[in-house]
């Protein structure tokens, strides 16, 4: 029995090795999961570390807690827009797709390993789902940049397909052990997993978001801890009633993340660190649990099963399930390739061991080998496949970094650090000429490690960092101002009014926001409005339209000039949007 001091030393060494291996994996292009598992195998009883560890119950516990926190971290970073754009194909892949994958892989496993068809189906179910921790790591930090709908589908599928895999695994174990008859009992088990997991996850998410926003905690560090407690509570409550804890904790994270509670950025940073610690410890512990000598014995059949899983089962499932959702052939091919396996299959492979089923050890070793093969073959080649299929999209480099406002109450504002380089639209322009919306303040310039107090006539240089204080609703406009000239940015939201100073020139709006206004470029918004309206109509609430834009007077000076206007981008289908500007009078 290891002493607590020795255990702490081992954990510290494993974390340091994990961090070092992550650095190596980033440079060599090797998936971090694969490296962590190899580190664990080297540290195990048959490696140079010599750590004796064969406690499947403890490994299951470590994997479950780690996956719970990893899924919660993935959930709080998933916006509702991702769910809306991908829930249909992701939902079908997470249910029917997993079933088809498990069915085909299970039939192959039964034939290759010469085990019963039910045991083969159990193995197929264990490796049937994609792993959220690996998919999140590859898509969000692995340098693979694909169009949002495709990335969202993969992320939502990986975060929501665990219930199906768990249902199939537990159901087949109970059938094999004679605890549950095949038929209605399995259907009840599946419905409990999905329904209870969803209800508990959404309910705890809404209640938790309200608590985080309304309960005053004196220490800022308690907010991330409270969020973690809500995640664990959601998982445990759902599991206690027979629901899917993994689905519940993922949904709880989504709801809390989209409600933007107090100290939101701090919560994100904390759980990013927690997710990394969990990945390192989980994959390393699972690596220690394996025996390389036993893996050699199952190498040939495991490679055959991996071939069926990667090149036959997953592609068939994807093309049957996702072809109805307007994906191109190249996108379906990419979806087929991103069937990454990770900790979930290895954790599920401990279930037959704990249940004492025949051939449980053979299934565990085979699953472990399949996961290694998937991580190495699919994970390593993923960026190359995306480039080969021409699915990569340009990214903004370097991206603006949003910082947390040091406040323990709800503040409707963000602090954003924009990096200015040669291709940035703002390079070489004076601050007063940036056409910034109302309420946006450039608080600080950082140049060559020197702080420069910003003034209206300050010129932005390449390599500057511009610290901007803004409200979240005008972020889209400010992003446009600091965008790269050659990159196509997302469209500015329509039917949302953006406040602008009346002294801003039309040409500045056209340049920075990519909009077209049929008037003199040197004219200010004040001049534009007063030119299009009769003098008696120039008052607060008066509106003019210019093609696809509407300008509403928000504030007048004592002399009658327009101090601020609200700019709205009209939807393309608006029948009054075309042609010459039209005065709408007061509103």
C-alpha positions as semicolon CSV with decimal commas, in nm:
position;residue;x (nm);y (nm);z (nm)
1;X;0,000;0,000;0,000
2;X;0,146;0,334;-0,104
3;X;0,183;0,603;0,159
4;X;0,001;0,932;0,105
5;X;0,334;1,109;0,061
6;X;0,438;0,866;-0,214
7;X;0,098;0,896;-0,379
8;X;0,125;1,277;-0,386
9;X;0,474;1,247;-0,534
10;X;0,349;1,010;-0,804
11;X;0,056;1,237;-0,892
12;X;0,289;1,537;-0,918
13;X;0,526;1,346;-1,144
14;X;0,239;1,224;-1,363
15;X;0,100;1,577;-1,399
16;X;0,443;1,712;-1,496
17;X;0,490;1,428;-1,745
18;X;0,144;1,496;-1,881
19;X;0,222;1,863;-1,935
20;X;0,554;1,777;-2,098
21;X;0,388;1,517;-2,320
22;X;0,124;1,770;-2,423
23;X;0,402;2,001;-2,539
24;X;0,557;1,713;-2,731
25;X;0,224;1,611;-2,884
26;X;0,160;1,967;-3,004
27;X;0,497;1,980;-3,183
28;X;0,490;1,628;-3,323
29;X;0,121;1,634;-3,414
30;X;0,050;1,323;-3,205
31;X;-0,292;1,326;-3,031
32;X;-0,254;1,413;-2,664
33;X;-0,478;1,119;-2,564
34;X;-0,234;0,875;-2,722
35;X;0,063;1,032;-2,545
36;X;-0,111;1,034;-2,205
37;X;-0,201;0,666;-2,242
38;X;0,157;0,579;-2,339
39;X;0,288;0,772;-2,036
40;X;0,051;0,571;-1,817
41;X;0,164;0,242;-1,973
42;X;0,529;0,334;-1,914
43;X;0,447;0,419;-1,552
44;X;0,260;0,091;-1,500
45;X;0,370;-0,240;-1,356
46;X;0,524;-0,354;-1,686
47;X;0,685;-0,018;-1,758
48;X;0,978;0,173;-1,615
49;X;0,761;0,320;-1,338
50;X;0,664;-0,015;-1,193
51;X;0,337;0,115;-1,041
52;X;0,112;-0,177;-0,944
53;X;-0,248;-0,087;-1,025
54;X;-0,525;-0,329;-1,116
55;X;-0,822;-0,182;-0,931
56;X;-1,097;-0,158;-1,194
57;X;-1,345;-0,009;-0,947
58;X;-1,108;0,277;-0,865
59;X;-1,029;0,327;-1,235
60;X;-1,400;0,346;-1,306
61;X;-1,442;0,604;-1,028
62;X;-1,153;0,817;-1,153
63;X;-1,280;0,803;-1,510
64;X;-1,636;0,889;-1,412
65;X;-1,547;1,195;-1,203
66;X;-1,298;1,316;-1,463
67;X;-1,545;1,276;-1,750
68;X;-1,811;1,452;-1,548
69;X;-1,594;1,764;-1,512
70;X;-1,464;1,745;-1,871
71;X;-1,819;1,729;-2,007
72;X;-1,923;2,020;-1,784
73;X;-1,632;2,227;-1,919
74;X;-1,736;2,140;-2,274
75;X;-2,096;2,233;-2,197
76;X;-2,026;2,579;-2,055
77;X;-1,833;2,660;-2,373
78;X;-2,113;2,549;-2,608
79;X;-2,341;2,839;-2,713
80;X;-2,708;2,791;-2,788
81;X;-2,635;2,883;-3,149
82;X;-2,426;2,566;-3,181
83;X;-2,709;2,357;-3,042
84;X;-2,965;2,517;-3,275
85;X;-2,753;2,460;-3,583
86;X;-2,660;2,099;-3,506
87;X;-2,909;1,931;-3,275
88;X;-3,093;1,739;-3,545
89;X;-2,799;1,564;-3,715
90;X;-2,613;1,533;-3,385
91;X;-2,917;1,381;-3,216
92;X;-2,962;1,119;-3,488
93;X;-2,590;1,032;-3,486
94;X;-2,588;1,014;-3,105
95;X;-2,869;0,756;-3,100
96;X;-2,929;0,567;-3,425
97;X;-2,570;0,625;-3,538
98;X;-2,426;0,472;-3,221
99;X;-2,663;0,175;-3,252
100;X;-2,562;0,107;-3,614
101;X;-2,192;0,143;-3,529
102;X;-2,228;-0,096;-3,234
103;X;-2,425;-0,348;-3,441
104;X;-2,172;-0,371;-3,726
105;X;-1,866;-0,361;-3,499
106;X;-2,019;-0,614;-3,261
107;X;-2,086;-0,862;-3,541
108;X;-1,725;-0,828;-3,657
109;X;-1,592;-0,865;-3,301
110;X;-1,794;-1,184;-3,244
111;X;-1,649;-1,336;-3,560
112;X;-1,290;-1,219;-3,511
113;X;-1,262;-1,303;-3,138
114;X;-1,474;-1,620;-3,165
115;X;-1,706;-1,514;-2,885
116;X;-2,085;-1,522;-2,865
117;X;-2,287;-1,272;-3,064
118;X;-2,412;-1,107;-2,743
119;X;-2,056;-1,066;-2,616
120;X;-1,959;-0,924;-2,953
121;X;-2,247;-0,679;-2,940
122;X;-2,135;-0,577;-2,592
123;X;-1,786;-0,497;-2,722
124;X;-1,937;-0,309;-3,016
125;X;-2,152;-0,105;-2,778
126;X;-1,851;-0,016;-2,564
127;X;-1,664;0,135;-2,862
128;X;-1,974;0,265;-3,040
129;X;-1,969;0,629;-2,923
130;X;-1,728;0,911;-2,996
131;X;-1,546;1,052;-2,696
132;X;-1,629;1,410;-2,594
133;X;-1,298;1,484;-2,419
134;X;-1,099;1,385;-2,729
135;X;-1,327;1,565;-2,977
136;X;-1,328;1,885;-2,768
137;X;-0,949;1,869;-2,743
138;X;-0,895;1,815;-3,116
139;X;-1,152;2,066;-3,246
140;X;-1,088;2,342;-2,990
141;X;-0,716;2,309;-2,937
142;X;-0,578;2,085;-3,206
143;X;-0,554;2,332;-3,492
144;X;-0,848;2,187;-3,689
145;X;-1,069;2,473;-3,811
146;X;-1,381;2,370;-4,000
147;X;-1,708;2,543;-4,074
148;X;-1,926;2,597;-3,765
149;X;-2,214;2,359;-3,851
150;X;-1,975;2,069;-3,903
151;X;-1,778;2,141;-3,586
152;X;-2,096;2,195;-3,384
153;X;-2,240;1,864;-3,506
154;X;-1,930;1,677;-3,395
155;X;-1,916;1,848;-3,056
156;X;-2,286;1,810;-2,975
157;X;-2,283;1,448;-3,094
158;X;-1,981;1,360;-2,880
159;X;-2,131;1,534;-2,577
160;X;-2,470;1,363;-2,606
161;X;-2,399;1,012;-2,737
162;X;-2,272;0,865;-2,410
163;X;-2,626;0,775;-2,288
164;X;-2,678;0,548;-2,588
165;X;-2,344;0,371;-2,539
166;X;-2,403;0,337;-2,165
167;X;-2,756;0,211;-2,222
168;X;-2,638;-0,053;-2,470
169;X;-2,347;-0,157;-2,249
170;X;-2,544;-0,182;-1,924
171;X;-2,842;-0,337;-2,101
172;X;-2,636;-0,611;-2,265
173;X;-2,448;-0,682;-1,941
174;X;-2,781;-0,725;-1,764
175;X;-2,908;-0,947;-2,046
176;X;-2,590;-1,160;-2,033
177;X;-2,611;-1,187;-1,655
178;X;-2,984;-1,265;-1,669
179;X;-3,093;-0,960;-1,469
180;X;-3,306;-0,797;-1,741
181;X;-3,494;-0,976;-2,018
182;X;-3,434;-0,867;-2,374
183;X;-3,719;-0,642;-2,488
184;X;-3,931;-0,403;-2,285
185;X;-3,681;-0,384;-1,998
186;X;-3,413;-0,246;-2,230
187;X;-3,649;0,014;-2,375
188;X;-3,740;0,133;-2,023
189;X;-3,371;0,158;-1,934
190;X;-3,301;0,369;-2,244
191;X;-3,592;0,607;-2,184
192;X;-3,487;0,654;-1,821
193;X;-3,134;0,742;-1,933
194;X;-3,247;1,003;-2,185
195;X;-3,553;1,158;-2,020
196;X;-3,431;1,175;-1,661
197;X;-3,085;1,288;-1,770
198;X;-3,235;1,571;-1,977
199;X;-3,483;1,686;-1,711
200;X;-3,228;1,687;-1,430
201;X;-2,958;1,849;-1,643
202;X;-3,175;2,137;-1,765
203;X;-3,338;2,186;-1,425
204;X;-3,010;2,200;-1,232
205;X;-2,869;2,425;-1,506
206;X;-3,144;2,686;-1,473
207;X;-3,144;2,673;-1,095
208;X;-2,765;2,680;-1,079
209;X;-2,740;2,977;-1,315
210;X;-2,987;3,168;-1,095
211;X;-2,789;3,084;-0,781
212;X;-2,458;3,187;-0,935
213;X;-2,607;3,521;-1,041
214;X;-2,802;3,608;-0,724
215;X;-2,616;3,456;-0,430
216;X;-2,347;3,695;-0,306
217;X;-2,027;3,507;-0,223
218;X;-1,757;3,711;-0,055
219;X;-1,468;3,528;-0,223
220;X;-1,440;3,524;-0,603
221;X;-1,279;3,181;-0,596
222;X;-1,598;3,028;-0,459
223;X;-1,794;3,088;-0,780
224;X;-1,599;2,830;-0,986
225;X;-1,616;2,589;-0,693
226;X;-1,993;2,638;-0,675
227;X;-2,019;2,569;-1,050
228;X;-1,823;2,245;-1,003
229;X;-2,050;2,146;-0,715
230;X;-2,354;2,202;-0,937
231;X;-2,198;1,980;-1,205
232;X;-2,132;1,696;-0,961
233;X;-2,479;1,737;-0,806
234;X;-2,643;1,721;-1,150
235;X;-2,453;1,404;-1,240
236;X;-2,524;1,235;-0,908
237;X;-2,892;1,327;-0,896
238;X;-2,958;1,200;-1,249
239;X;-2,767;0,877;-1,185
240;X;-2,950;0,822;-0,854
241;X;-3,284;0,815;-1,036
242;X;-3,160;0,594;-1,319
243;X;-3,089;0,872;-1,569
244;X;-2,773;0,951;-1,763
245;X;-2,540;1,152;-1,542
246;X;-2,315;1,230;-1,838
247;X;-2,601;1,381;-2,039
248;X;-2,724;1,570;-1,732
249;X;-2,390;1,731;-1,653
250;X;-2,337;1,830;-2,019
251;X;-2,679;1,999;-2,034
252;X;-2,618;2,169;-1,699
253;X;-2,297;2,315;-1,838
254;X;-2,473;2,439;-2,154
255;X;-2,747;2,617;-1,958
256;X;-2,510;2,777;-1,705
257;X;-2,264;2,884;-1,975
258;X;-2,530;3,055;-2,184
259;X;-2,676;3,239;-1,884
260;X;-2,336;3,408;-1,825
261;X;-2,336;3,403;-1,443
262;X;-2,128;3,623;-1,215
263;X;-1,749;3,573;-1,257
264;X;-1,816;3,387;-1,582
265;X;-1,464;3,423;-1,721
266;X;-1,317;3,305;-1,393
267;X;-1,542;2,998;-1,407
268;X;-1,421;2,925;-1,762
269;X;-1,053;2,956;-1,667
270;X;-1,097;2,741;-1,357
271;X;-1,272;2,461;-1,543
272;X;-1,027;2,477;-1,830
273;X;-0,753;2,397;-1,576
274;X;-0,969;2,131;-1,409
275;X;-1,045;1,968;-1,747
276;X;-0,673;1,946;-1,827
277;X;-0,594;1,794;-1,487
278;X;-0,875;1,544;-1,534
279;X;-0,756;1,447;-1,881
280;X;-0,398;1,394;-1,765
281;X;-0,491;1,191;-1,457
282;X;-0,770;0,995;-1,626
283;X;-0,581;0,887;-1,936
284;X;-0,262;0,823;-1,741
285;X;-0,449;0,613;-1,481
286;X;-0,619;0,413;-1,756
287;X;-0,278;0,363;-1,917
288;X;-0,136;0,231;-1,588
289;X;-0,433;-0,008;-1,567
290;X;-0,331;-0,177;-1,894
291;X;-0,078;-0,453;-1,945
292;X;0,131;-0,412;-2,264
293;X;0,210;-0,784;-2,273
294;X;-0,159;-0,865;-2,293
295;X;-0,212;-0,601;-2,563
296;X;0,041;-0,778;-2,785
297;X;-0,169;-1,093;-2,766
298;X;-0,482;-0,918;-2,897
299;X;-0,304;-0,695;-3,151
300;X;-0,409;-0,877;-3,468
301;X;-0,781;-0,924;-3,386
302;X;-0,799;-0,574;-3,236
303;X;-0,652;-0,426;-3,556
304;X;-0,917;-0,610;-3,761
305;X;-1,194;-0,480;-3,534
306;X;-1,045;-0,128;-3,555
307;X;-1,046;-0,153;-3,934
308;X;-1,415;-0,248;-3,937
309;X;-1,500;0,026;-3,687
310;X;-1,308;0,307;-3,862
311;X;-1,358;0,220;-4,229
312;X;-1,693;0,037;-4,235
313;X;-1,916;0,079;-3,928
314;X;-1,872;0,452;-3,860
315;X;-1,897;0,557;-4,230
316;X;-2,212;0,349;-4,283
317;X;-2,370;0,498;-3,970
318;X;-2,281;0,854;-4,073
319;X;-2,399;0,827;-4,433
320;X;-2,726;0,660;-4,328
321;X;-2,799;0,910;-4,050
322;X;-2,652;1,244;-4,165
323;X;-2,719;1,240;-4,540
324;X;-3,062;1,392;-4,476
325;X;-2,922;1,713;-4,327
326;X;-2,765;1,884;-4,629
327;X;-2,405;1,779;-4,568
328;X;-2,185;1,746;-4,875
329;X;-2,007;1,422;-4,957
330;X;-1,678;1,567;-4,831
331;X;-1,841;1,672;-4,504
332;X;-1,996;1,328;-4,457
333;X;-1,656;1,175;-4,520
334;X;-1,502;1,399;-4,253
335;X;-1,782;1,316;-4,008
336;X;-1,709;0,950;-4,073
337;X;-1,343;0,996;-3,992
338;X;-1,401;1,183;-3,665
339;X;-1,521;0,876;-3,477
340;X;-1,253;0,931;-3,215
341;X;-1,246;0,695;-2,919
342;X;-1,113;0,783;-2,575
343;X;-1,181;0,741;-2,207
344;X;-1,550;0,646;-2,235
345;X;-1,482;0,310;-2,410
346;X;-1,202;0,223;-2,166
347;X;-1,419;0,320;-1,870
348;X;-1,713;0,120;-2,008
349;X;-1,476;-0,174;-2,064
350;X;-1,436;-0,199;-1,686
351;X;-1,810;-0,281;-1,654
352;X;-1,777;-0,643;-1,777
353;X;-1,476;-0,683;-1,546
354;X;-1,677;-0,560;-1,247
355;X;-1,972;-0,782;-1,346
356;X;-1,744;-1,087;-1,375
357;X;-1,857;-1,176;-1,726
358;X;-1,677;-1,442;-1,931
359;X;-1,412;-1,302;-2,169
360;X;-1,420;-0,967;-1,978
361;X;-1,040;-0,945;-1,972
362;X;-1,021;-1,016;-2,346
363;X;-1,278;-0,741;-2,414
364;X;-1,092;-0,488;-2,197
365;X;-0,759;-0,548;-2,371
366;X;-0,924;-0,537;-2,714
367;X;-1,107;-0,212;-2,634
368;X;-0,786;-0,055;-2,504
369;X;-0,602;-0,148;-2,824
370;X;-0,889;-0,016;-3,038
371;X;-0,879;0,318;-2,853
372;X;-0,502;0,345;-2,907
373;X;-0,548;0,268;-3,277
374;X;-0,830;0,522;-3,314
375;X;-0,636;0,795;-3,134
376;X;-0,324;0,736;-3,341
377;X;-0,477;0,677;-3,685
378;X;-0,776;0,912;-3,676
379;X;-0,647;1,174;-3,433
380;X;-0,306;1,209;-3,596
381;X;-0,443;1,238;-3,950
382;X;-0,743;1,459;-3,871
383;X;-0,583;1,795;-3,971
384;X;-0,450;1,639;-4,292
385;X;-0,790;1,489;-4,377
386;X;-0,957;1,828;-4,323
387;X;-0,706;1,993;-4,558
388;X;-0,732;1,713;-4,815
389;X;-1,111;1,743;-4,819
390;X;-1,077;2,124;-4,841
391;X;-1,293;2,177;-4,532
392;X;-1,064;2,409;-4,340
393;X;-1,175;2,769;-4,297
394;X;-0,952;3,068;-4,217
395;X;-0,920;3,179;-3,859
396;X;-0,848;3,516;-3,708
397;X;-0,491;3,515;-3,582
398;X;-0,430;3,611;-3,316
399;X;-0,786;3,618;-3,177
400;X;-0,900;3,886;-2,932
401;X;-0,883;3,770;-2,573
402;X;-1,176;3,863;-2,352
403;X;-1,075;3,934;-1,992
404;X;-1,288;3,914;-1,680
405;X;-1,407;4,230;-1,504
406;X;-1,311;4,205;-1,136
407;X;-1,661;4,228;-0,997
408;X;-1,876;3,995;-0,788
409;X;-2,199;4,141;-0,922
410;X;-2,352;4,123;-1,268
411;X;-2,187;4,383;-1,493
412;X;-2,311;4,434;-1,848
413;X;-1,966;4,473;-1,996
414;X;-1,651;4,304;-2,119
415;X;-1,286;4,400;-2,138
416;X;-1,135;4,288;-2,468
417;X;-0,770;4,283;-2,572
418;X;-0,743;4,336;-2,951
419;X;-0,410;4,268;-3,119
420;X;-0,329;4,501;-3,409
421;X;-0,109;4,371;-3,689
422;X;-0,029;4,477;-4,046
423;X;-0,349;4,328;-4,191
424;X;-0,579;4,482;-3,930
425;X;-0,822;4,748;-4,058
426;X;-0,740;4,976;-3,766
427;X;-0,364;4,984;-3,832
428;X;-0,241;5,336;-3,906
429;X;-0,569;5,501;-3,809
430;X;-0,628;5,754;-3,534
431;X;-0,857;5,648;-3,252
432;X;-1,103;5,926;-3,329
433;X;-1,146;5,787;-3,684
434;X;-1,236;5,429;-3,584
435;X;-1,616;5,471;-3,599
436;X;-1,655;5,309;-3,258
437;X;-2,011;5,262;-3,129
438;X;-2,144;5,466;-2,840
439;X;-2,024;5,348;-2,499
440;X;-1,712;5,178;-2,634
441;X;-1,398;5,311;-2,467
442;X;-1,035;5,240;-2,556
443;X;-0,894;5,225;-2,205
444;X;-0,530;5,146;-2,277
445;X;-0,268;5,102;-2,548
446;X;0,027;4,866;-2,494
447;X;0,320;4,915;-2,731
448;X;0,663;4,754;-2,692
449;X;0,581;4,664;-2,332
450;X;0,503;5,031;-2,262
451;X;0,167;5,167;-2,149
452;X;0,038;5,457;-2,362
453;X;-0,262;5,661;-2,242
454;X;-0,498;5,672;-2,544
455;X;-0,609;6,002;-2,695
456;X;-0,827;6,083;-2,993
457;X;-0,526;6,161;-3,210
458;X;-0,330;5,852;-3,102
459;X;-0,238;5,640;-3,407
460;X;-0,258;5,262;-3,381
461;X;0,059;5,082;-3,490
462;X;0,121;4,723;-3,587
463;X;0,195;4,499;-3,283
464;X;-0,014;4,721;-3,054
465;X;-0,249;4,574;-2,796
466;X;-0,569;4,777;-2,764
467;X;-0,763;4,727;-2,441
468;X;-1,129;4,806;-2,506
469;X;-1,418;4,831;-2,261
470;X;-1,752;4,753;-2,427
471;X;-2,100;4,614;-2,385
472;X;-2,145;4,259;-2,519
473;X;-2,423;4,363;-2,760
474;X;-2,190;4,588;-2,964
475;X;-1,908;4,332;-2,974
476;X;-1,989;4,236;-3,334
477;X;-1,928;4,594;-3,452
478;X;-1,603;4,637;-3,261
479;X;-1,477;4,300;-3,389
480;X;-1,531;4,432;-3,742
481;X;-1,317;4,737;-3,675
482;X;-1,021;4,526;-3,561
483;X;-1,074;4,251;-3,820
484;X;-0,816;4,150;-4,080
485;X;-0,875;4,309;-4,419
486;X;-0,846;3,987;-4,620
487;X;-1,070;3,776;-4,401
488;X;-1,443;3,731;-4,448
489;X;-1,611;3,805;-4,117
490;X;-1,950;3,683;-3,999
491;X;-2,236;3,917;-4,089
492;X;-2,343;4,189;-3,849
493;X;-2,668;4,084;-3,674
494;X;-2,977;4,226;-3,845
495;X;-3,258;4,410;-3,665
496;X;-3,029;4,496;-3,372
497;X;-2,973;4,868;-3,312
498;X;-2,614;4,981;-3,268
499;X;-2,551;5,326;-3,117
500;X;-2,309;5,549;-3,313
501;X;-2,184;5,905;-3,269
502;X;-2,334;6,159;-3,506
503;X;-1,986;6,287;-3,590
504;X;-1,881;5,957;-3,751
505;X;-1,835;5,986;-4,126
506;X;-2,020;5,770;-4,376
507;X;-1,691;5,659;-4,532
508;X;-1,569;5,526;-4,198
509;X;-1,882;5,312;-4,160
510;X;-1,842;5,176;-4,513
511;X;-1,474;5,096;-4,457
512;X;-1,491;4,932;-4,115
513;X;-1,828;4,759;-4,132
514;X;-1,839;4,666;-4,500
515;X;-2,169;4,848;-4,556
516;X;-2,280;5,056;-4,854
517;X;-2,455;5,393;-4,807
518;X;-2,570;5,597;-5,106
519;X;-2,436;5,938;-5,002
520;X;-2,117;6,146;-4,980
521;X;-1,843;5,956;-4,796
522;X;-1,723;6,272;-4,621
523;X;-2,068;6,345;-4,478
524;X;-2,126;6,273;-4,109
525;X;-2,424;6,080;-3,978
526;X;-2,555;6,409;-3,841
527;X;-2,542;6,563;-4,188
528;X;-2,694;6,251;-4,345
529;X;-2,995;6,254;-4,112
530;X;-3,059;6,632;-4,138
531;X;-3,024;6,616;-4,517
532;X;-3,287;6,341;-4,548
533;X;-3,537;6,493;-4,302
534;X;-3,719;6,822;-4,295
535;X;-3,583;7,054;-4,023
536;X;-3,906;7,020;-3,823
537;X;-3,874;6,638;-3,829
538;X;-3,522;6,626;-3,682
539;X;-3,605;6,510;-3,332
540;X;-3,546;6,211;-3,107
541;X;-3,710;5,903;-3,259
542;X;-3,700;6,026;-3,620
543;X;-3,573;5,760;-3,861
544;X;-3,432;5,752;-4,213
545;X;-3,352;5,452;-4,428
546;X;-3,062;5,410;-4,665
547;X;-3,092;5,092;-4,868
548;X;-3,043;4,813;-4,610
549;X;-2,976;5,047;-4,316
550;X;-3,197;5,250;-4,085
551;X;-3,069;5,541;-3,873
552;X;-3,278;5,652;-3,574
553;X;-3,205;5,975;-3,388
554;X;-3,122;5,887;-3,028
555;X;-2,993;6,217;-2,887
556;X;-2,979;6,584;-2,996
557;X;-2,747;6,857;-2,875
558;X;-2,876;7,190;-2,743
559;X;-2,796;7,340;-3,085
560;X;-3,009;7,086;-3,271
561;X;-2,730;6,870;-3,414
562;X;-2,755;6,492;-3,395
563;X;-2,529;6,365;-3,116
564;X;-2,611;5,993;-3,141
565;X;-2,798;5,772;-3,385
566;X;-2,901;5,409;-3,369
567;X;-2,797;5,207;-3,677
568;X;-3,003;4,901;-3,766
569;X;-2,933;4,653;-4,047
570;X;-3,263;4,562;-4,207
571;X;-3,342;4,206;-4,323
572;X;-3,299;4,148;-4,697
573;X;-3,666;4,066;-4,743
574;X;-3,783;4,407;-4,615
575;X;-3,994;4,550;-4,900
576;X;-3,906;4,910;-4,812
577;X;-3,533;4,857;-4,792
578;X;-3,434;4,907;-5,154
579;X;-3,369;5,226;-5,347
580;X;-3,324;5,579;-5,223
581;X;-3,339;5,670;-4,855
582;X;-3,690;5,711;-4,725
583;X;-3,792;5,930;-4,434
584;X;-4,013;5,756;-4,180
585;X;-4,066;6,055;-3,956
586;X;-4,108;6,035;-3,582
587;X;-4,171;5,712;-3,394
